[in-house]
Short mmCIF file of C-alpha atoms in Angstrom, two decimals:
data_model
loop_
_atom_site.label_atom_id
_atom_site.label_comp_id
_atom_site.label_asym_id
_atom_site.label_seq_id
_atom_site.Cartn_x
_atom_site.Cartn_y
_atom_site.Cartn_z
CA MET A 24 91.77 106.14 117.79
CA ILE A 25 94.96 104.62 116.31
CA LYS A 26 97.03 103.14 119.13
CA ALA A 27 100.05 101.43 117.54
CA ILE A 28 101.58 99.83 114.50
CA ASN A 29 100.23 96.34 115.08
CA HIS A 30 102.38 94.68 112.44
CA ILE A 31 104.19 94.98 109.17
CA ALA A 32 103.59 92.14 106.73
CA ILE A 33 106.20 90.90 104.28
CA VAL A 34 105.31 88.47 101.50
CA VAL A 35 107.85 85.67 100.93
CA PRO A 36 107.78 82.65 98.58
CA ASP A 37 108.50 80.13 101.38
CA PHE A 38 109.64 80.07 105.00
CA GLU A 39 112.73 77.92 104.36
CA SER A 40 114.49 80.69 102.45
CA ALA A 41 113.05 83.57 104.51
CA LEU A 42 113.46 82.49 108.13
CA PRO A 43 117.30 82.44 108.24
CA PHE A 44 117.55 86.24 107.89
CA TRP A 45 114.87 87.22 110.41
CA GLN A 46 115.46 84.42 112.90
CA ASP A 47 119.15 83.51 112.70
CA ALA A 48 120.83 86.68 111.43
CA LEU A 49 118.71 89.35 113.19
CA GLY A 50 118.05 87.04 116.16
CA LEU A 51 114.29 87.68 116.28
CA GLN A 52 112.15 85.23 118.24
CA LEU A 53 109.60 83.31 116.14
CA SER A 54 106.54 83.09 118.39
CA HIS A 55 104.41 80.81 116.20
CA THR A 56 103.08 80.19 112.72
CA GLU A 57 99.40 80.25 111.84
CA ASP A 58 97.39 79.15 108.84
CA VAL A 59 94.90 81.87 107.79
CA PRO A 60 92.64 80.21 105.19
CA SER A 61 90.53 83.37 104.71
CA GLN A 62 93.63 85.13 103.29
CA ALA A 63 95.18 81.96 101.77
CA VAL A 64 98.43 82.48 103.68
CA GLU A 65 100.52 80.91 106.39
CA VAL A 66 101.94 83.56 108.72
CA ALA A 67 105.15 83.51 110.79
CA PHE A 68 105.00 85.95 113.73
CA PHE A 69 108.01 87.81 115.15
CA PRO A 70 106.87 89.99 118.07
CA MET A 71 108.97 92.98 119.16
CA GLY A 72 107.88 95.83 121.46
CA ASP A 73 104.15 96.38 120.90
CA SER A 74 104.41 95.37 117.22
CA GLU A 75 105.19 92.33 115.09
CA VAL A 76 106.94 91.52 111.86
CA GLU A 77 104.85 88.97 110.00
CA LEU A 78 106.05 86.86 107.08
CA LEU A 79 103.24 85.83 104.71
CA ARG A 80 103.61 82.66 102.65
CA PRO A 81 100.86 82.14 100.04
CA THR A 82 99.19 78.74 100.36
CA THR A 83 97.32 78.82 97.04
CA PRO A 84 98.56 80.04 93.64
CA ASP A 85 95.60 82.31 92.85
CA SER A 86 95.08 84.44 95.97
CA GLY A 87 95.68 88.18 96.11
CA VAL A 88 98.90 87.68 98.07
CA ALA A 89 100.15 85.00 95.62
CA LYS A 90 99.49 87.30 92.66
CA TYR A 91 101.26 90.17 94.42
CA LEU A 92 104.29 87.93 94.97
CA ALA A 93 104.27 86.72 91.35
CA LYS A 94 104.05 90.28 90.02
CA ARG A 95 106.35 92.20 92.37
CA GLY A 96 108.51 89.60 94.08
CA ALA A 97 109.12 89.29 97.81
CA GLY A 98 108.80 92.49 99.84
CA MET A 99 106.56 94.67 101.96
CA HIS A 100 102.90 93.77 101.56
CA HIS A 101 101.02 95.91 104.08
CA ILE A 102 101.16 97.72 107.38
CA ALA A 103 98.52 97.22 110.05
CA LEU A 104 97.43 100.01 112.38
CA GLU A 105 95.74 99.06 115.63
CA VAL A 106 92.40 100.79 116.26
CA ASP A 107 90.14 100.61 119.28
CA ASP A 108 86.89 100.77 117.25
CA ILE A 109 87.16 99.56 113.67
CA TYR A 110 83.50 100.31 112.89
CA ALA A 111 83.87 103.93 113.98
CA MET A 112 87.10 104.32 111.99
CA LEU A 113 85.53 102.85 108.83
CA ALA A 114 82.54 105.20 109.19
CA ARG A 115 84.91 108.14 109.62
CA LEU A 116 86.94 107.18 106.52
CA LYS A 117 83.80 106.68 104.42
CA GLU A 118 82.54 110.10 105.48
CA LYS A 119 85.87 111.62 104.39
CA GLY A 120 85.67 109.90 100.99
CA VAL A 121 88.64 107.56 101.55
CA ARG A 122 88.62 104.61 99.14
CA LEU A 123 88.29 101.31 101.04
CA ILE A 124 88.89 97.71 99.98
CA ASN A 125 86.72 96.40 102.83
CA GLU A 126 83.74 98.57 103.75
CA GLN A 127 82.96 96.10 106.55
CA PRO A 128 85.49 94.30 108.81
CA VAL A 129 86.64 90.82 107.78
CA PRO A 130 88.22 88.07 109.95
CA ALA A 131 92.01 88.20 110.26
CA ALA A 132 94.69 86.12 112.01
CA GLY A 133 93.89 85.32 115.64
CA GLY A 134 90.16 85.83 115.13
CA LYS A 135 90.58 89.62 115.07
CA LEU A 136 88.63 92.09 112.91
CA ALA A 137 90.42 93.82 110.06
CA ALA A 138 89.69 96.04 107.05
CA PHE A 139 91.96 97.23 104.26
CA ILE A 140 92.19 100.77 102.93
CA HIS A 141 92.95 101.07 99.20
CA PRO A 142 96.62 101.95 98.47
CA GLU A 143 95.46 104.75 96.15
CA ALA A 144 94.14 106.57 99.21
CA ALA A 145 97.31 106.02 101.26
CA ASN A 146 100.31 107.09 99.15
CA GLY A 147 100.68 103.66 97.57
CA VAL A 148 100.72 101.83 100.90
CA LEU A 149 98.28 98.99 101.62
CA VAL A 150 97.02 99.92 105.11
CA GLU A 151 95.12 97.44 107.26
CA LEU A 152 93.02 98.58 110.19
CA TYR A 153 93.20 95.98 112.92
CA GLN A 154 91.03 95.80 116.02
CA VAL A 155 92.67 93.94 118.88
CA GLY A 156 90.38 94.55 121.86
CA MET B 22 119.00 92.87 120.67
CA ILE B 23 116.07 94.13 118.56
CA LYS B 24 113.62 95.94 120.81
CA ALA B 25 110.89 97.40 118.62
CA ILE B 26 109.82 98.57 115.19
CA ASN B 27 111.11 102.13 115.50
CA HIS B 28 109.38 103.42 112.38
CA ILE B 29 108.06 102.66 108.95
CA ALA B 30 109.04 105.17 106.27
CA ILE B 31 106.83 106.03 103.32
CA VAL B 32 108.12 108.10 100.42
CA VAL B 33 105.74 110.78 99.11
CA PRO B 34 106.17 113.46 96.43
CA ASP B 35 105.08 116.32 98.74
CA PHE B 36 103.42 116.84 102.12
CA GLU B 37 100.49 118.87 100.76
CA SER B 38 99.00 115.85 98.98
CA ALA B 39 100.08 113.28 101.58
CA LEU B 40 99.18 114.81 104.94
CA PRO B 41 95.36 114.85 104.49
CA PHE B 42 95.12 111.04 104.60
CA TRP B 43 97.40 110.43 107.60
CA GLN B 44 96.48 113.52 109.58
CA ASP B 45 92.88 114.36 108.73
CA ALA B 46 91.37 111.03 107.65
CA LEU B 47 93.17 108.65 110.04
CA GLY B 48 93.42 111.32 112.74
CA LEU B 49 97.11 110.75 113.50
CA GLN B 50 98.99 113.44 115.41
CA LEU B 51 101.83 115.09 113.46
CA SER B 52 104.53 115.62 116.09
CA HIS B 53 106.96 117.62 113.95
CA THR B 54 108.79 117.79 110.65
CA GLU B 55 112.56 117.65 110.33
CA ASP B 56 114.98 118.36 107.54
CA VAL B 57 117.58 115.56 107.22
CA PRO B 58 120.21 116.88 104.78
CA SER B 59 122.33 113.71 105.04
CA GLN B 60 119.46 111.74 103.43
CA ALA B 61 118.18 114.68 101.30
CA VAL B 62 114.68 114.37 102.77
CA GLU B 63 112.24 116.27 104.91
CA VAL B 64 110.47 113.93 107.33
CA ALA B 65 107.00 114.23 108.89
CA PHE B 66 106.69 112.19 112.11
CA PHE B 67 103.49 110.52 113.33
CA PRO B 68 104.19 108.74 116.63
CA MET B 69 101.91 105.90 117.78
CA GLY B 70 102.63 103.40 120.57
CA ASP B 71 106.39 102.82 120.63
CA SER B 72 106.67 103.33 116.85
CA GLU B 73 106.23 106.05 114.27
CA VAL B 74 104.99 106.41 110.73
CA GLU B 75 107.35 108.72 108.86
CA LEU B 76 106.60 110.42 105.56
CA LEU B 77 109.74 111.15 103.52
CA ARG B 78 109.69 114.00 101.02
CA PRO B 79 112.80 114.20 98.79
CA THR B 80 114.43 117.65 98.92
CA THR B 81 116.77 117.15 95.93
CA PRO B 82 116.03 115.50 92.57
CA ASP B 83 119.05 113.16 92.54
CA SER B 84 119.09 111.46 95.96
CA GLY B 85 118.42 107.77 96.49
CA VAL B 86 114.96 108.49 97.87
CA ALA B 87 114.13 110.82 94.94
CA LYS B 88 115.17 108.16 92.43
CA TYR B 89 113.15 105.52 94.29
CA LEU B 90 110.08 107.80 94.09
CA ALA B 91 110.64 108.51 90.39
CA LYS B 92 111.03 104.82 89.58
CA ARG B 93 108.39 103.20 91.80
CA GLY B 94 106.04 105.99 92.83
CA ALA B 95 104.89 106.77 96.36
CA GLY B 96 104.87 103.87 98.81
CA MET B 97 106.76 101.99 101.48
CA HIS B 98 110.45 102.87 101.50
CA HIS B 99 111.93 101.11 104.53
CA ILE B 100 111.29 99.73 108.00
CA ALA B 101 113.53 100.61 110.93
CA LEU B 102 114.24 98.16 113.74
CA GLU B 103 115.45 99.54 117.06
CA VAL B 104 118.64 97.95 118.37
CA ASP B 105 120.46 98.57 121.64
CA ASP B 106 123.95 98.16 120.14
CA ILE B 107 124.22 98.88 116.41
CA TYR B 108 127.95 98.08 116.29
CA ALA B 109 127.37 94.61 117.79
CA MET B 110 124.48 93.95 115.41
CA LEU B 111 126.51 95.01 112.35
CA ALA B 112 129.38 92.77 113.46
CA ARG B 113 126.95 89.87 113.91
CA LEU B 114 125.40 90.39 110.46
CA LYS B 115 128.81 90.66 108.78
CA GLU B 116 129.87 87.42 110.45
CA LYS B 117 126.73 85.74 109.09
CA GLY B 118 127.44 86.99 105.57
CA VAL B 119 124.45 89.35 105.38
CA ARG B 120 124.84 91.96 102.62
CA LEU B 121 124.90 95.48 104.10
CA ILE B 122 124.50 98.90 102.51
CA ASN B 123 126.26 100.60 105.44
CA GLU B 124 129.04 98.60 107.07
CA GLN B 125 129.43 101.42 109.60
CA PRO B 126 126.62 103.47 111.21
CA VAL B 127 125.65 106.78 109.58
CA PRO B 128 123.82 109.77 111.12
CA ALA B 129 120.01 109.64 110.90
CA ALA B 130 117.12 111.91 111.95
CA GLY B 131 117.39 113.18 115.52
CA GLY B 132 121.16 112.64 115.62
CA LYS B 133 120.72 108.88 115.99
CA LEU B 134 122.94 106.17 114.48
CA ALA B 135 121.56 104.07 111.66
CA ALA B 136 122.70 101.49 109.11
CA PHE B 137 120.85 99.92 106.20
CA ILE B 138 120.78 96.21 105.32
CA HIS B 139 120.57 95.44 101.60
CA PRO B 140 117.05 94.43 100.46
CA GLU B 141 118.51 91.37 98.73
CA ALA B 142 119.35 89.98 102.16
CA ALA B 143 115.91 90.75 103.63
CA ASN B 144 113.25 89.37 101.28
CA GLY B 145 113.14 92.55 99.21
CA VAL B 146 112.63 94.82 102.24
CA LEU B 147 114.96 97.74 102.92
CA VAL B 148 115.70 97.30 106.65
CA GLU B 149 117.28 100.06 108.72
CA LEU B 150 118.95 99.34 112.04
CA TYR B 151 118.39 102.26 114.36
CA GLN B 152 120.07 102.88 117.68
CA VAL B 153 118.06 105.09 120.00
CA GLY B 154 119.87 104.92 123.35
#
């Protein structure tokens, strides 16, 4: 049911200081940036293979991502695993007693459906389920 | 020069407590485990698409990974980006003044060549360059 690592998301304070490493030093291609008001972030997308590195820049001071940045500094925020049926996966996880942040899918970048699993259930990693199809 | 996210590595205290989430709840296929004495870890590999999730279990109490686990708890340890020519990429990064942990490639799991970039250069993320071919 899980097909790929869709993306890894890295929280950064601003793009001006973050882009030079990923774009100029590593030579990754920036495909586009997108404002995602539902998550209060602007996202810079670097596709590679069947995955992406995404840089998240908080656009408000009081969102979850902004608080994470204020508390822990820049760094890994979450990983997103691509699923073919997010409803079936959420039902499976609920049945197995896995702690979820979103019991129902929420809208994500690109109009996709996503749901977060609680880091306590996933060895301290914030895992996003992400339905592409 | 960067072709894919080769893997994301998650440090865990032991496999007994970590495998149930990744294997049983998410339904990922464990391909194999491998002892990597050079990094003082045992690694559990979960391939998906052209990437892998890797669980790292420290095998000694005083390695870098063991200290990371003791200090920060279980969670994301590093991301590995697949390059076709690790020597060329390291030369490029040195020329651009990027701070490196390994100025020369070191042996990694599967007999591959790897080199780590310092998290200070990469928005707090420990980035591994990983040459597969």
